[in-house]
Amino acid sequence: MADQAFVTLATTDNYAKGAMVLCQSLRNHNTTRKIVALIGPYVSETSRAVLRKLYDEVRLVDVLDSGDATHLAMMKRPDLGVTFTKLHCWTLTEYSKCVFMDADTLVLSNIDELFEREELSAAPDPGWPDCFNSGVFVFRPSNETYEKLITACSENGSFDGGDQGVLNSFFSDWATADISKHLPFIYNLSSIAIYTYLPAFKKYGHDAKVVHFLGKIKPWDYSFDTTSKTVKGQSQDASAMHPNFLLQWWELFSSFVLPQMKAEYGDQPFHSGCTESNIHEDVAQVDTSHHSPPPQMSSQERKQRWEQGQADYMGVDSFDNIEKRLDSFLE
Ligand code: UDP
Ligand code: GLC
Ligand code: MN
């Protein structure tokens, strides 16, 4: 098993927090595989120190950026050009097989059985199910494949401006060739799907093994009150939210990651190494000032935001509200 590994990527301190929680969730479910983090040069020394404590290996890689503003604009995610950096995972050739996981994923049970799958195994993307979602995939490190992928990037670019576009074009027979390469959706349950197909979530959601906080707003954009154990969103108390994945993320963060960060920061103010954070004694709160509070929106605007994966989970689009509405239709 020493030559198999889970791999993630963090190019910023915020994504590093996700990577810390992901690693802890894998450990809590007793993985027998190695856990590796790829990091970019802008991850602070402090975050690196915490990552080194948690991970078996932390490897510094160059940031690869698609620079493809046009395609990224279509996804309303100008920040995702750097996901080309993910392709470095194919250079981890000391491992024979790996499972890549986005830093915004959380493991809910042991998933070591994924190593029985072959390259390239992945779950469908909730937005276009004939594409796979590149937030969780099984692959075989190979310098040859890496070179081919880099060539594909420079010759053809990516239809979405990020790694998922390149990978889907490269492994283009995924949708049709071999059903064993289709991971069940429970290995990459994107939180968006909860809202787009709630009855299915109610039927199958309890089997979820990996939750993926796909979309612009990430768990670290919320805040958490460690005393009352509640997650707070931008508009209202999030504790009412039913699928408690966000709460689980924050519980792991506050009980396993935060103590390590505190130990690492010592007497320095926390935000010195962790640029966007504002962590108090009792309340771990991420500064959300870069996200303006949701203004009163027309239902058209709300629909648009939802379709872009920006549901207001904590407010009007809360699980409770949607469930009520759905129940009224079902009745
Ligand atoms: N990522 C990163 N830095 C960034 C953006 C993305 O390290 O600035 C990595 C991180 O592992 C992240 C993955 O690339 O989970 C894909 O980005 P994201 O999860 O934000 O995309 P989404 O799943 O929301 O489409
Ligand atoms: C997707 C995936 C993510 C990927 C991004 C850019 O939505 O969830 O892993 O990095 O698109 O291609
Ligand atoms: Mn993601």
CSV table of C-alpha atoms and ligand atoms in Angstrom, one decimal, residues 102 104 135 212-214 218, ligand 3:
chain,number,residue,atom,x,y,z
A,102,ASP,CA,-10.0,18.5,-4.5
A,104,ASP,CA,-12.8,21.3,-1.0
A,135,GLY,CA,-12.8,16.8,-8.0
A,212,HIS,CA,-17.6,18.1,-2.6
A,213,PHE,CA,-18.2,21.7,-1.8
A,214,LEU,CA,-18.2,22.6,-5.4
A,218,LYS,CA,-16.4,27.3,0.2
B,3,MN,MN,-13.8,21.5,-5.9
